[in-house]
């Protein structure tokens, strides 16, 4: 079946964090409609097992395919790390982009000294997905990975510039910075909100790679190349779907998105 260029882009995540990718997409592709799916009932994914994440990811991919999207974007680093193939297997002709592919490519293209740090959830780091992909692109690279499980709750608490978050960052980044990395990949949806703090802990010589921005760029390039972008004058529609609406979702979501969320629909499987 032919893909409709007017159809929305489907973006999904374990919860609210993928809104950092939506924010980057809204800025980079202001004419595109977006349907966002956050599995707020089952978040966090970053400490769950691979089979469980594969199972949840398949359900979400099927749901968004049923909504007739023209592209699927795996905004969750944890899902991209362990279940990107599950999504591709269900997407048919619909292209699948993910934060790990975009982030790995940007990190490899921008490294000056060949030493790259990666931070993410325990499941993302244990999967070694970023390091594997970067080594495929350049086998001579040195990649140093560090799981940072406390960052997700700290960001959701809004402690973006808090002494506790700074101490935590200093502790997590110490071994990676000791290796003299020139780039640091923010391998989790939540970490772009900590950019200012992480930059000050890492120092100005370390380039932060924001996979939300690089994913939006990759989406723009694909749409232009395949002539699938919406024409000028199009008015975008944004839909937000979640599996549960916790009290704090709207507040936290608006912090991630940098604007008001509007209506949020609860999906019943
Ligand atoms: N969205 C997840 C990620 O980017 C972080 C939150 C979670 O653990 O589910 O890895």
PDB file of N, CA and C and ligand atoms in Angstrom, residues 13-15 17-18 43-47 75-79 121 124 152 187-190, ligand 1:
ATOM      1  N   UNK A  13       7.543   6.124  22.946  1.00  0.00           N
ATOM      2  CA  UNK A  13       8.492   6.063  24.059  1.00  0.00           C
ATOM      3  C   UNK A  13       7.830   5.298  25.207  1.00  0.00           C
ATOM      4  N   UNK A  14       8.640   4.955  26.199  1.00  0.00           N
ATOM      5  CA  UNK A  14       8.116   4.273  27.378  1.00  0.00           C
ATOM      6  C   UNK A  14       7.220   5.190  28.216  1.00  0.00           C
ATOM      7  N   UNK A  15       7.343   6.488  28.055  1.00  0.00           N
ATOM      8  CA  UNK A  15       6.534   7.394  28.870  1.00  0.00           C
ATOM      9  C   UNK A  15       6.551   8.787  28.303  1.00  0.00           C
ATOM     10  N   UNK A  17       9.337  10.851  28.287  1.00  0.00           N
ATOM     11  CA  UNK A  17      10.660  11.315  27.849  1.00  0.00           C
ATOM     12  C   UNK A  17      10.785  11.562  26.350  1.00  0.00           C
ATOM     13  N   UNK A  18      10.069  10.772  25.555  1.00  0.00           N
ATOM     14  CA  UNK A  18      10.167  10.903  24.093  1.00  0.00           C
ATOM     15  C   UNK A  18       9.670  12.250  23.589  1.00  0.00           C
ATOM     16  N   UNK A  43       5.967   2.437  32.301  1.00  0.00           N
ATOM     17  CA  UNK A  43       7.268   3.061  32.455  1.00  0.00           C
ATOM     18  C   UNK A  43       7.777   2.789  33.889  1.00  0.00           C
ATOM     19  N   UNK A  44       9.059   2.644  34.171  1.00  0.00           N
ATOM     20  CA  UNK A  44      10.193   2.760  33.258  1.00  0.00           C
ATOM     21  C   UNK A  44      10.548   1.440  32.571  1.00  0.00           C
ATOM     22  N   UNK A  45      11.077   1.547  31.362  1.00  0.00           N
ATOM     23  CA  UNK A  45      11.544   0.377  30.624  1.00  0.00           C
ATOM     24  C   UNK A  45      13.028   0.097  30.912  1.00  0.00           C
ATOM     25  N   UNK A  46      13.745   1.135  31.298  1.00  0.00           N
ATOM     26  CA  UNK A  46      15.217   1.066  31.361  1.00  0.00           C
ATOM     27  C   UNK A  46      15.786   0.095  32.366  1.00  0.00           C
ATOM     28  N   UNK A  47      14.906  -0.480  33.219  1.00  0.00           N
ATOM     29  CA  UNK A  47      15.394  -1.471  34.181  1.00  0.00           C
ATOM     30  C   UNK A  47      14.680  -2.809  33.956  1.00  0.00           C
ATOM     31  N   UNK A  75      11.621   6.734  19.854  1.00  0.00           N
ATOM     32  CA  UNK A  75      12.244   7.835  20.599  1.00  0.00           C
ATOM     33  C   UNK A  75      12.915   7.350  21.870  1.00  0.00           C
ATOM     34  N   UNK A  76      12.543   6.158  22.316  1.00  0.00           N
ATOM     35  CA  UNK A  76      13.073   5.605  23.567  1.00  0.00           C
ATOM     36  C   UNK A  76      14.382   4.875  23.283  1.00  0.00           C
ATOM     37  N   UNK A  77      15.440   5.320  23.923  1.00  0.00           N
ATOM     38  CA  UNK A  77      16.746   4.677  23.706  1.00  0.00           C
ATOM     39  C   UNK A  77      16.727   3.215  24.131  1.00  0.00           C
ATOM     40  N   UNK A  78      16.008   2.918  25.216  1.00  0.00           N
ATOM     41  CA  UNK A  78      15.978   1.546  25.707  1.00  0.00           C
ATOM     42  C   UNK A  78      15.288   0.629  24.682  1.00  0.00           C
ATOM     43  N   UNK A  79      14.169   1.072  24.127  1.00  0.00           N
ATOM     44  CA  UNK A  79      13.483   0.261  23.096  1.00  0.00           C
ATOM     45  C   UNK A  79      14.358   0.146  21.857  1.00  0.00           C
ATOM     46  N   UNK A 121      20.255   4.341  30.243  1.00  0.00           N
ATOM     47  CA  UNK A 121      19.662   3.496  31.290  1.00  0.00           C
ATOM     48  C   UNK A 121      20.468   2.195  31.387  1.00  0.00           C
ATOM     49  N   UNK A 124      19.912  -0.056  28.292  1.00  0.00           N
ATOM     50  CA  UNK A 124      20.590   0.467  27.093  1.00  0.00           C
ATOM     51  C   UNK A 124      22.089   0.190  27.173  1.00  0.00           C
ATOM     52  N   UNK A 152      16.866   9.533  35.415  1.00  0.00           N
ATOM     53  CA  UNK A 152      15.451   9.589  34.990  1.00  0.00           C
ATOM     54  C   UNK A 152      14.572  10.139  36.119  1.00  0.00           C
ATOM     55  N   UNK A 187      22.385   9.210  25.801  1.00  0.00           N
ATOM     56  CA  UNK A 187      21.658   8.039  25.300  1.00  0.00           C
ATOM     57  C   UNK A 187      20.398   7.712  26.060  1.00  0.00           C
ATOM     58  N   UNK A 188      19.610   8.708  26.383  1.00  0.00           N
ATOM     59  CA  UNK A 188      18.333   8.497  27.082  1.00  0.00           C
ATOM     60  C   UNK A 188      17.479   9.730  26.821  1.00  0.00           C
ATOM     61  N   UNK A 189      16.173   9.490  26.660  1.00  0.00           N
ATOM     62  CA  UNK A 189      15.253  10.588  26.344  1.00  0.00           C
ATOM     63  C   UNK A 189      15.323  11.750  27.331  1.00  0.00           C
ATOM     64  N   UNK A 190      15.626  11.427  28.598  1.00  0.00           N
ATOM     65  CA  UNK A 190      15.566  12.455  29.635  1.00  0.00           C
ATOM     66  C   UNK A 190      16.794  13.356  29.695  1.00  0.00           C
TER      67      UNK A 190
HETATM   68  N1  LIG B   1      12.736   6.470  27.631  1.00  0.00           N
HETATM   69  C1  LIG B   1      13.787   5.752  28.340  1.00  0.00           C
HETATM   70  C2  LIG B   1      15.080   5.811  27.508  1.00  0.00           C
HETATM   71  O1  LIG B   1      15.284   6.676  26.685  1.00  0.00           O
HETATM   72  C3  LIG B   1      13.996   6.312  29.726  1.00  0.00           C
HETATM   73  C4  LIG B   1      12.848   6.033  30.677  1.00  0.00           C
HETATM   74  C5  LIG B   1      12.643   4.554  30.932  1.00  0.00           C
HETATM   75  O2  LIG B   1      13.499   3.929  31.587  1.00  0.00           O
HETATM   76  O3  LIG B   1      11.638   4.030  30.492  1.00  0.00           O
HETATM   77  O4  LIG B   1      15.921   4.972  27.685  1.00  0.00           O
END
